[in-house]
mmCIF file of C-alpha atoms in Angstrom:
data_model
loop_
_atom_site.group_PDB
_atom_site.id
_atom_site.type_symbol
_atom_site.label_atom_id
_atom_site.label_comp_id
_atom_site.label_asym_id
_atom_site.label_seq_id
_atom_site.Cartn_x
_atom_site.Cartn_y
_atom_site.Cartn_z
ATOM 1 C CA UNK A 1 -259.603 44.937 -66.147
ATOM 2 C CA UNK A 2 -261.643 43.761 -69.068
ATOM 3 C CA UNK A 3 -264.081 45.981 -70.849
ATOM 4 C CA UNK A 4 -267.356 46.281 -68.754
ATOM 5 C CA UNK A 5 -270.371 44.877 -70.541
ATOM 6 C CA UNK A 6 -274.071 44.555 -69.816
ATOM 7 C CA UNK A 7 -274.450 41.125 -68.169
ATOM 8 C CA UNK A 8 -278.177 40.963 -67.925
ATOM 9 C CA UNK A 9 -281.497 43.172 -68.137
ATOM 10 C CA UNK A 10 -284.381 42.799 -65.706
ATOM 11 C CA UNK A 11 -287.930 44.027 -65.930
ATOM 12 C CA UNK A 12 -290.700 43.782 -63.126
ATOM 13 C CA UNK A 13 -293.998 44.314 -64.839
ATOM 14 C CA UNK A 14 -295.756 44.356 -61.582
ATOM 15 C CA UNK A 15 -293.962 46.055 -58.602
ATOM 16 C CA UNK A 16 -292.602 43.394 -56.165
ATOM 17 C CA UNK A 17 -293.506 40.347 -58.316
ATOM 18 C CA UNK A 18 -290.937 38.072 -60.084
ATOM 19 C CA UNK A 19 -288.430 39.544 -62.397
ATOM 20 C CA UNK A 20 -288.016 38.796 -66.021
ATOM 21 C CA UNK A 21 -284.810 38.774 -67.949
ATOM 22 C CA UNK A 22 -285.253 39.799 -71.592
ATOM 23 C CA UNK A 23 -282.161 40.197 -73.806
ATOM 24 C CA UNK A 24 -282.923 43.837 -74.475
ATOM 25 C CA UNK A 25 -285.197 46.564 -73.313
ATOM 26 C CA UNK A 26 -286.295 50.073 -74.420
ATOM 27 C CA UNK A 27 -285.227 52.636 -71.998
ATOM 28 C CA UNK A 28 -287.829 55.389 -71.438
ATOM 29 C CA UNK A 29 -287.441 58.597 -69.549
ATOM 30 C CA UNK A 30 -289.084 56.940 -66.325
ATOM 31 C CA UNK A 31 -287.385 53.490 -66.597
ATOM 32 C CA UNK A 32 -287.231 50.347 -68.830
ATOM 33 C CA UNK A 33 -290.439 49.829 -70.919
ATOM 34 C CA UNK A 34 -292.941 47.856 -69.032
ATOM 35 C CA UNK A 35 -291.035 47.983 -65.743
ATOM 36 C CA UNK A 36 -293.195 48.559 -62.605
ATOM 37 C CA UNK A 37 -296.045 50.223 -64.606
ATOM 38 C CA UNK A 38 -298.468 48.071 -62.429
ATOM 39 C CA UNK A 39 -298.741 47.844 -58.706
ATOM 40 C CA UNK A 40 -300.718 46.091 -55.973
ATOM 41 C CA UNK A 41 -302.555 48.264 -53.415
ATOM 42 C CA UNK A 42 -304.322 47.168 -50.216
ATOM 43 C CA UNK A 43 -307.723 48.155 -48.828
ATOM 44 C CA UNK A 44 -306.351 51.511 -47.853
ATOM 45 C CA UNK A 45 -305.029 52.044 -51.366
ATOM 46 C CA UNK A 46 -301.382 51.884 -50.158
ATOM 47 C CA UNK A 47 -298.926 50.180 -52.580
ATOM 48 C CA UNK A 48 -297.778 46.857 -51.074
ATOM 49 C CA UNK A 49 -294.428 45.158 -51.735
ATOM 50 C CA UNK A 50 -292.376 42.263 -50.533
ATOM 51 C CA UNK A 51 -291.718 44.197 -47.462
ATOM 52 C CA UNK A 52 -294.964 43.070 -46.112
ATOM 53 C CA UNK A 53 -295.876 40.322 -48.460
ATOM 54 C CA UNK A 54 -292.816 38.232 -49.422
ATOM 55 C CA UNK A 55 -294.981 35.708 -51.401
ATOM 56 C CA UNK A 56 -295.293 38.401 -53.996
ATOM 57 C CA UNK A 57 -291.966 37.143 -55.168
ATOM 58 C CA UNK A 58 -293.515 33.829 -56.293
ATOM 59 C CA UNK A 59 -296.034 35.481 -58.525
ATOM 60 C CA UNK A 60 -295.357 36.211 -62.242
ATOM 61 C CA UNK A 61 -296.704 38.908 -64.500
ATOM 62 C CA UNK A 62 -295.986 38.198 -68.108
ATOM 63 C CA UNK A 63 -296.155 41.331 -70.409
ATOM 64 C CA UNK A 64 -298.408 41.249 -73.413
ATOM 65 C CA UNK A 65 -297.763 43.194 -76.659
ATOM 66 C CA UNK A 66 -300.498 45.867 -75.869
ATOM 67 C CA UNK A 67 -299.211 46.552 -72.407
ATOM 68 C CA UNK A 68 -301.499 44.166 -70.691
ATOM 69 C CA UNK A 69 -300.300 41.304 -68.359
ATOM 70 C CA UNK A 70 -301.051 37.721 -67.546
ATOM 71 C CA UNK A 71 -300.818 36.856 -63.818
ATOM 72 C CA UNK A 72 -299.763 33.361 -62.721
ATOM 73 C CA UNK A 73 -298.791 31.550 -59.485
ATOM 74 C CA UNK A 74 -298.748 28.089 -58.314
ATOM 75 C CA UNK A 75 -302.126 26.815 -57.286
ATOM 76 C CA UNK A 76 -304.009 29.747 -59.046
ATOM 77 C CA UNK A 77 -305.290 29.778 -62.632
ATOM 78 C CA UNK A 78 -303.492 32.366 -64.879
ATOM 79 C CA UNK A 79 -305.414 35.600 -65.616
ATOM 80 C CA UNK A 80 -304.975 37.891 -68.479
ATOM 81 C CA UNK A 81 -305.551 41.580 -67.739
ATOM 82 C CA UNK A 82 -305.808 44.403 -70.179
ATOM 83 C CA UNK A 83 -304.562 47.822 -69.755
ATOM 84 C CA UNK A 84 -307.576 49.722 -68.075
ATOM 85 C CA UNK A 85 -309.055 52.696 -69.783
ATOM 86 C CA UNK A 86 -307.932 55.878 -68.089
ATOM 87 C CA UNK A 87 -311.495 57.269 -67.871
ATOM 88 C CA UNK A 88 -311.136 57.646 -64.143
ATOM 89 C CA UNK A 89 -308.147 57.497 -61.586
ATOM 90 C CA UNK A 90 -307.756 56.692 -57.962
ATOM 91 C CA UNK A 91 -305.238 58.170 -55.598
ATOM 92 C CA UNK A 92 -302.888 55.506 -54.331
ATOM 93 C CA UNK A 93 -300.138 55.962 -51.771
ATOM 94 C CA UNK A 94 -296.492 54.982 -52.231
ATOM 95 C CA UNK A 95 -293.982 55.672 -49.587
ATOM 96 C CA UNK A 96 -296.277 58.247 -48.173
ATOM 97 C CA UNK A 97 -296.722 60.032 -51.345
ATOM 98 C CA UNK A 98 -299.944 60.250 -53.393
ATOM 99 C CA UNK A 99 -300.015 59.121 -56.960
ATOM 100 C CA UNK A 100 -302.796 58.988 -59.502
ATOM 101 C CA UNK A 101 -303.343 55.577 -61.061
ATOM 102 C CA UNK A 102 -305.962 53.645 -63.085
ATOM 103 C CA UNK A 103 -307.684 50.659 -61.347
ATOM 104 C CA UNK A 104 -307.911 47.276 -63.145
ATOM 105 C CA UNK A 105 -311.130 45.347 -63.007
ATOM 106 C CA UNK A 106 -312.658 43.179 -60.339
ATOM 107 C CA UNK A 107 -311.206 39.899 -61.729
ATOM 108 C CA UNK A 108 -307.705 41.297 -61.056
ATOM 109 C CA UNK A 109 -308.713 42.251 -57.439
ATOM 110 C CA UNK A 110 -310.230 38.795 -56.972
ATOM 111 C CA UNK A 111 -307.096 37.028 -58.062
ATOM 112 C CA UNK A 112 -304.709 39.131 -55.938
ATOM 113 C CA UNK A 113 -307.021 38.828 -52.889
ATOM 114 C CA UNK A 114 -307.087 35.103 -53.215
ATOM 115 C CA UNK A 115 -303.377 34.805 -53.785
ATOM 116 C CA UNK A 116 -302.345 37.217 -50.953
ATOM 117 C CA UNK A 117 -305.222 36.260 -48.617
ATOM 118 C CA UNK A 118 -306.626 39.719 -47.946
ATOM 119 C CA UNK A 119 -308.281 42.786 -49.793
ATOM 120 C CA UNK A 120 -306.108 43.896 -52.662
ATOM 121 C CA UNK A 121 -306.504 45.312 -56.175
ATOM 122 C CA UNK A 122 -304.220 46.145 -59.060
ATOM 123 C CA UNK A 123 -303.591 49.591 -60.412
ATOM 124 C CA UNK A 124 -301.837 50.753 -63.639
ATOM 125 C CA UNK A 125 -299.786 53.881 -64.150
ATOM 126 C CA UNK A 126 -301.311 55.352 -67.319
ATOM 127 C CA UNK A 127 -299.214 58.534 -67.823
ATOM 128 C CA UNK A 128 -295.614 58.026 -66.229
ATOM 129 C CA UNK A 129 -294.503 61.163 -67.938
ATOM 130 C CA UNK A 130 -296.248 63.330 -65.311
ATOM 131 C CA UNK A 131 -297.714 61.056 -62.654
ATOM 132 C CA UNK A 132 -294.826 60.709 -60.143
ATOM 133 C CA UNK A 133 -291.714 62.975 -60.045
ATOM 134 C CA UNK A 134 -288.338 61.766 -58.963
ATOM 135 C CA UNK A 135 -287.207 63.031 -55.584
ATOM 136 C CA UNK A 136 -286.452 66.638 -56.288
ATOM 137 C CA UNK A 137 -283.319 66.603 -54.048
ATOM 138 C CA UNK A 138 -281.691 64.229 -56.603
ATOM 139 C CA UNK A 139 -283.625 65.018 -59.841
ATOM 140 C CA UNK A 140 -283.643 67.563 -62.582
ATOM 141 C CA UNK A 141 -286.784 69.366 -63.411
ATOM 142 C CA UNK A 142 -289.412 67.221 -65.084
ATOM 143 C CA UNK A 143 -287.837 63.854 -64.364
ATOM 144 C CA UNK A 144 -290.393 61.087 -63.457
ATOM 145 C CA UNK A 145 -290.420 57.537 -62.333
ATOM 146 C CA UNK A 146 -292.844 54.528 -62.539
ATOM 147 C CA UNK A 147 -293.878 52.597 -59.427
ATOM 148 C CA UNK A 148 -290.204 51.817 -58.835
ATOM 149 C CA UNK A 149 -289.014 52.703 -55.344
ATOM 150 C CA UNK A 150 -287.778 56.131 -56.375
ATOM 151 C CA UNK A 151 -285.664 56.280 -59.383
ATOM 152 C CA UNK A 152 -286.079 55.087 -63.033
ATOM 153 C CA UNK A 153 -283.383 52.382 -63.067
ATOM 154 C CA UNK A 154 -281.244 50.535 -60.585
ATOM 155 C CA UNK A 155 -277.768 49.134 -61.718
ATOM 156 C CA UNK A 156 -275.562 46.629 -59.813
ATOM 157 C CA UNK A 157 -272.410 44.877 -60.652
ATOM 158 C CA UNK A 158 -271.253 41.262 -60.519
ATOM 159 C CA UNK A 159 -267.998 42.110 -58.816
ATOM 160 C CA UNK A 160 -269.531 43.939 -56.028
ATOM 161 C CA UNK A 161 -271.928 40.951 -55.460
ATOM 162 C CA UNK A 162 -268.822 38.630 -55.288
ATOM 163 C CA UNK A 163 -267.123 41.042 -52.905
ATOM 164 C CA UNK A 164 -270.331 41.059 -50.687
ATOM 165 C CA UNK A 165 -270.553 37.268 -50.905
ATOM 166 C CA UNK A 166 -266.952 36.921 -49.743
ATOM 167 C CA UNK A 167 -267.829 39.127 -46.735
ATOM 168 C CA UNK A 168 -270.918 37.164 -45.887
ATOM 169 C CA UNK A 169 -268.802 33.960 -46.031
ATOM 170 C CA UNK A 170 -266.616 35.521 -43.306
ATOM 171 C CA UNK A 171 -269.522 36.518 -41.100
ATOM 172 C CA UNK A 172 -271.808 34.673 -38.644
ATOM 173 C CA UNK A 173 -274.504 33.845 -41.180
ATOM 174 C CA UNK A 174 -272.242 32.345 -43.700
ATOM 175 C CA UNK A 175 -274.564 29.445 -44.296
ATOM 176 C CA UNK A 176 -277.034 31.878 -46.109
ATOM 177 C CA UNK A 177 -274.552 32.724 -48.808
ATOM 178 C CA UNK A 178 -273.688 33.126 -51.520
ATOM 179 C CA UNK A 179 -276.582 35.241 -52.430
ATOM 180 C CA UNK A 180 -277.817 35.670 -56.100
ATOM 181 C CA UNK A 181 -278.156 38.957 -57.742
ATOM 182 C CA UNK A 182 -282.087 38.716 -57.844
ATOM 183 C CA UNK A 183 -282.131 39.476 -54.053
ATOM 184 C CA UNK A 184 -281.368 43.136 -55.170
ATOM 185 C CA UNK A 185 -283.948 43.275 -57.998
ATOM 186 C CA UNK A 186 -281.773 45.534 -60.353
ATOM 187 C CA UNK A 187 -282.644 46.587 -63.851
ATOM 188 C CA UNK A 188 -279.053 46.438 -65.276
ATOM 189 C CA UNK A 189 -276.335 44.100 -64.276
ATOM 190 C CA UNK A 190 -272.749 44.982 -65.323
ATOM 191 C CA UNK A 191 -269.802 42.694 -65.299
ATOM 192 C CA UNK A 192 -266.097 43.546 -65.912
ATOM 193 C CA UNK A 193 -265.669 46.292 -63.252
ATOM 194 C CA UNK A 194 -263.711 46.455 -59.931
ATOM 195 C CA UNK A 195 -265.645 45.690 -56.855
ATOM 196 C CA UNK A 196 -267.468 48.844 -55.643
ATOM 197 C CA UNK A 197 -266.347 50.844 -58.702
ATOM 198 C CA UNK A 198 -269.920 52.079 -59.043
ATOM 199 C CA UNK A 199 -269.430 54.241 -55.940
ATOM 200 C CA UNK A 200 -267.321 56.705 -57.921
ATOM 201 C CA UNK A 201 -269.495 56.870 -61.043
ATOM 202 C CA UNK A 202 -271.580 59.910 -61.833
ATOM 203 C CA UNK A 203 -272.423 59.125 -65.513
ATOM 204 C CA UNK A 204 -272.130 56.100 -67.749
ATOM 205 C CA UNK A 205 -273.211 54.782 -71.037
ATOM 206 C CA UNK A 206 -274.748 51.393 -71.738
ATOM 207 C CA UNK A 207 -274.696 50.736 -75.467
ATOM 208 C CA UNK A 208 -276.535 53.723 -77.067
ATOM 209 C CA UNK A 209 -277.968 55.126 -73.808
ATOM 210 C CA UNK A 210 -276.387 57.413 -71.148
ATOM 211 C CA UNK A 211 -277.315 57.589 -67.624
ATOM 212 C CA UNK A 212 -276.865 59.941 -64.763
ATOM 213 C CA UNK A 213 -276.068 58.385 -61.407
ATOM 214 C CA UNK A 214 -278.477 59.968 -58.846
ATOM 215 C CA UNK A 215 -277.408 58.246 -55.522
ATOM 216 C CA UNK A 216 -276.501 54.962 -53.985
ATOM 217 C CA UNK A 217 -279.444 52.633 -53.422
ATOM 218 C CA UNK A 218 -280.443 52.096 -49.850
ATOM 219 C CA UNK A 219 -281.493 48.476 -49.080
ATOM 220 C CA UNK A 220 -284.389 47.120 -47.184
ATOM 221 C CA UNK A 221 -285.684 43.750 -45.907
ATOM 222 C CA UNK A 222 -286.673 42.609 -49.373
ATOM 223 C CA UNK A 223 -282.892 41.774 -49.988
ATOM 224 C CA UNK A 224 -283.272 39.140 -47.223
ATOM 225 C CA UNK A 225 -286.051 37.331 -49.021
ATOM 226 C CA UNK A 226 -285.239 34.352 -51.114
ATOM 227 C CA UNK A 227 -286.853 35.082 -54.404
ATOM 228 C CA UNK A 228 -287.509 31.443 -55.140
ATOM 229 C CA UNK A 229 -288.967 30.285 -51.896
ATOM 230 C CA UNK A 230 -290.154 33.707 -50.231
ATOM 231 C CA UNK A 231 -288.402 32.685 -47.104
ATOM 232 C CA UNK A 232 -286.413 35.262 -45.166
ATOM 233 C CA UNK A 233 -282.917 35.297 -43.528
ATOM 234 C CA UNK A 234 -280.557 37.820 -42.084
ATOM 235 C CA UNK A 235 -278.300 38.420 -45.095
ATOM 236 C CA UNK A 236 -277.314 40.648 -46.804
ATOM 237 C CA UNK A 237 -278.487 43.393 -44.432
ATOM 238 C CA UNK A 238 -276.229 41.993 -41.480
ATOM 239 C CA UNK A 239 -273.191 42.269 -43.668
ATOM 240 C CA UNK A 240 -274.058 45.536 -45.495
ATOM 241 C CA UNK A 241 -274.730 47.164 -42.029
ATOM 242 C CA UNK A 242 -271.090 46.328 -41.113
ATOM 243 C CA UNK A 243 -269.348 47.255 -44.307
ATOM 244 C CA UNK A 244 -271.621 49.290 -46.641
ATOM 245 C CA UNK A 245 -273.168 52.249 -45.002
ATOM 246 C CA UNK A 246 -273.811 55.756 -46.285
ATOM 247 C CA UNK A 247 -275.880 58.714 -44.813
ATOM 248 C CA UNK A 248 -277.209 56.122 -42.166
ATOM 249 C CA UNK A 249 -278.405 53.679 -44.873
ATOM 250 C CA UNK A 250 -277.068 50.383 -45.940
ATOM 251 C CA UNK A 251 -276.362 50.412 -49.718
ATOM 252 C CA UNK A 252 -275.835 48.255 -52.704
ATOM 253 C CA UNK A 253 -276.112 49.375 -56.269
ATOM 254 C CA UNK A 254 -276.700 52.804 -57.865
ATOM 255 C CA UNK A 255 -279.859 54.590 -58.777
ATOM 256 C CA UNK A 256 -279.892 55.833 -62.424
ATOM 257 C CA UNK A 257 -281.850 58.395 -64.401
ATOM 258 C CA UNK A 258 -281.771 58.104 -68.255
ATOM 259 C CA UNK A 259 -280.418 61.165 -70.071
ATOM 260 C CA UNK A 260 -282.135 60.108 -73.164
ATOM 261 C CA UNK A 261 -284.103 57.203 -74.601
ATOM 262 C CA UNK A 262 -282.834 54.178 -76.620
ATOM 263 C CA UNK A 263 -282.440 50.456 -76.319
ATOM 264 C CA UNK A 264 -280.004 48.377 -74.114
ATOM 265 C CA UNK A 265 -279.085 44.952 -74.995
ATOM 266 C CA UNK A 266 -277.155 42.136 -73.163
ATOM 267 C CA UNK A 267 -273.485 42.342 -74.234
ATOM 268 C CA UNK A 268 -273.573 46.009 -74.764
ATOM 269 C CA UNK A 269 -270.272 47.840 -73.912
ATOM 270 C CA UNK A 270 -270.434 49.843 -70.841
ATOM 271 C CA UNK A 271 -268.363 53.114 -70.666
ATOM 272 C CA UNK A 272 -267.798 55.102 -67.471
ATOM 273 C CA UNK A 273 -268.108 58.742 -68.623
ATOM 274 C CA UNK A 274 -267.499 60.509 -65.370
#
């Protein structure tokens, strides 16, 4: 096998919106810098994602040097949003757990409400070092996460995607494949490994940063959402349910927790430590 390398890096400034692909990113204890520090909440202050609103995939949040973002989407004027001052917080709910966040201004709420056709507003995680703990069953004391689904980073491999696409091609929805990697919304994509090799990893180094593998990533309906059109199909969940199940969940990719900070860069060598 060739030496594994980091194929791509992906950052999602607003949870559930379009992914960006920088050539490098700073790894912070709670995830990549700027990844999912913002989230959209509904009228009941529950975080919303592509699970309920697939059109979120078509909206873009471009990061600004000061931590702010510019929202844009077809048919809607771009809107620049500054990081709100943490003078007061609101309690929002993500996967049935409360998290304190700082609400952005009414302009952001108006933009999101018009785009998603409902009552929505934008919130920012001001202090990820203590706002939201990682699931204690799979975390070490003090580990925290941004608005990501549950863990600081998600890693996937190109070889496993190729293997999955081969299985899809043999199934009853072959016309939906091959699927691109963006269906799985990873942070790090590695090439040069054997298919499903990540199942056996417990620690790895990407360039100068080492990570602990927390657990396989359970997949949901978002993976069936075309990230370019927001249309939904049956794959990959149909094929994953047949071939990739663990503890009652369909899985693809591995959740990671950084062991220290640093910078990862496209082309970095990847070493499997354990």
